Amino acid sequence: QVQLVESGGGLVQAGGSLRLSCAASGRTFSAFAMAWFRQAPGKEREFVGSIHWTDGSTWIADSLKGRFTFARDNAKNTGYLQMNMLKLEDTAVYYCAARWGSRSRRENEYAYWGQGTQVSVSS
């Protein structure tokens, strides 16, 4: 089993930045992929990006490239989503997810989920 705990959400003005954290525990994390998804009010959950734990390779959704980046701290088993130049449309609940194996954009391929953290962007 893997437990995921997100933190770092909050209220920020448009143009500002936030860094979300996802702390993983429960097992060792080789051949492990972590992803972020988000769900805005009234919309379906969408893929934000993913990172492979071993080699650090990342995918970022095309619409978010240049503003969102990933990082990880292996020693802390924590992944980070750095969000810059935030826009009103970035307002959503952000979820961290994890799976064994390669990165995936499909939420149904992730077995482990955090509780979500709210990000609200104001004008």
Coordinates of C-alpha atoms in Angstrom, one line a residue:
Q1 CA 0.0 0.0 0.0
V2 CA 1.0 3.6 -0.7
Q3 CA -0.3 6.6 1.2
L4 CA -0.2 10.0 -0.4
V5 CA -0.7 13.3 1.4
E6 CA -0.9 16.6 -0.6
S7 CA -0.3 20.0 0.8
G8 CA 0.5 23.5 -0.4
G9 CA -2.9 24.6 -1.8
G10 CA -4.5 27.9 -1.1
L11 CA -5.6 31.2 -2.4
V12 CA -3.4 33.1 -4.7
Q13 CA -3.8 36.1 -7.1
A14 CA -3.5 35.6 -10.8
G15 CA 0.1 35.8 -11.9
G16 CA 1.3 34.3 -8.6
S17 CA 2.9 31.0 -7.8
L18 CA 2.2 28.0 -5.6
R19 CA 4.1 24.8 -4.9
L20 CA 2.1 21.7 -4.1
S21 CA 3.7 18.8 -2.3
C22 CA 2.8 15.1 -2.3
A23 CA 4.4 13.0 0.4
A24 CA 4.4 9.3 -0.3
S25 CA 4.8 6.6 2.3
G26 CA 4.2 2.9 2.8
R27 CA 6.6 1.2 0.4
T28 CA 9.9 1.8 -1.3
F29 CA 9.6 3.7 -4.5
S30 CA 11.5 2.2 -7.3
A31 CA 9.8 1.8 -10.7
F32 CA 7.1 4.2 -9.4
A33 CA 5.3 7.0 -11.2
M34 CA 3.6 10.0 -9.6
A35 CA 1.1 12.2 -11.3
W36 CA -1.0 15.2 -10.7
F37 CA -4.6 15.6 -11.8
R38 CA -7.0 18.5 -11.2
Q39 CA -10.7 18.9 -11.2
A40 CA -12.4 22.3 -11.7
P41 CA -16.0 22.9 -10.6
G42 CA -18.4 21.4 -13.0
K43 CA -15.6 19.8 -15.1
E44 CA -14.1 16.4 -15.4
R45 CA -10.8 15.6 -13.8
E46 CA -7.9 16.3 -16.1
F47 CA -4.3 15.2 -16.3
V48 CA -1.7 17.8 -15.3
G49 CA 1.5 15.8 -15.5
S50 CA 3.5 12.9 -14.2
I51 CA 7.1 12.1 -13.1
H52 CA 8.9 8.8 -13.1
W53 CA 10.5 8.4 -9.7
T54 CA 13.6 6.6 -10.7
D55 CA 14.8 8.7 -13.7
G56 CA 12.9 11.9 -13.0
S57 CA 11.5 12.1 -16.5
T58 CA 8.3 14.1 -16.7
W59 CA 5.3 14.8 -18.8
I60 CA 3.4 18.0 -18.6
A61 CA 0.1 18.6 -20.3
D62 CA 0.7 20.7 -23.4
S63 CA -1.5 23.5 -22.2
L64 CA 0.5 23.9 -19.0
K65 CA 4.0 23.7 -20.4
G66 CA 6.1 26.7 -19.5
R67 CA 4.1 27.4 -16.3
F68 CA 4.0 24.1 -14.4
T69 CA 7.0 21.9 -13.6
F70 CA 7.7 18.8 -11.5
A71 CA 10.4 18.0 -9.1
R72 CA 11.0 15.2 -6.6
D73 CA 13.0 14.6 -3.4
N74 CA 13.9 11.0 -3.3
A75 CA 15.2 11.2 0.3
K76 CA 11.8 12.6 1.5
N77 CA 9.7 10.5 -0.9
T78 CA 8.0 13.7 -1.9
G79 CA 7.0 15.1 -5.2
Y80 CA 6.4 18.7 -6.0
L81 CA 4.3 20.6 -8.5
Q82 CA 5.5 24.1 -9.1
M83 CA 2.9 26.3 -10.6
N84 CA 3.8 29.7 -11.9
M85 CA 1.9 32.5 -13.7
L86 CA -1.3 31.1 -12.3
K87 CA -4.5 31.9 -14.1
L88 CA -8.1 32.0 -13.0
E89 CA -8.7 28.8 -15.0
D90 CA -6.2 27.0 -12.8
T91 CA -8.6 27.0 -10.0
A92 CA -9.4 23.4 -9.1
V93 CA -8.8 20.6 -6.6
Y94 CA -5.4 19.1 -7.3
Y95 CA -4.9 15.4 -6.7
C96 CA -1.7 13.5 -6.4
A97 CA -1.7 9.9 -7.7
A98 CA 0.7 7.1 -7.9
R99 CA 1.2 3.8 -9.7
W100 CA 3.8 1.1 -10.1
G101 CA 5.4 1.2 -13.5
S102 CA 5.7 3.8 -16.2
R103 CA 4.1 7.2 -16.4
S104 CA 0.6 7.4 -17.6
R105 CA -1.9 10.1 -18.5
R106 CA -4.9 7.9 -17.6
E107 CA -6.4 8.4 -14.2
N108 CA -7.8 4.9 -14.2
E109 CA -4.3 3.5 -14.3
Y110 CA -3.4 5.0 -10.9
A111 CA -4.1 2.9 -7.9
Y112 CA -3.3 5.3 -5.2
W113 CA -4.7 8.8 -4.6
G114 CA -4.3 11.6 -2.2
Q115 CA -7.2 13.5 -0.7
G116 CA -6.8 16.5 -2.9
T117 CA -5.8 20.1 -2.2
Q118 CA -7.8 23.2 -3.2
V119 CA -6.1 25.8 -5.4
S120 CA -8.0 29.0 -5.9
V121 CA -6.8 31.8 -8.2
S122 CA -8.4 35.2 -7.8
S123 CA -8.3 38.3 -10.1

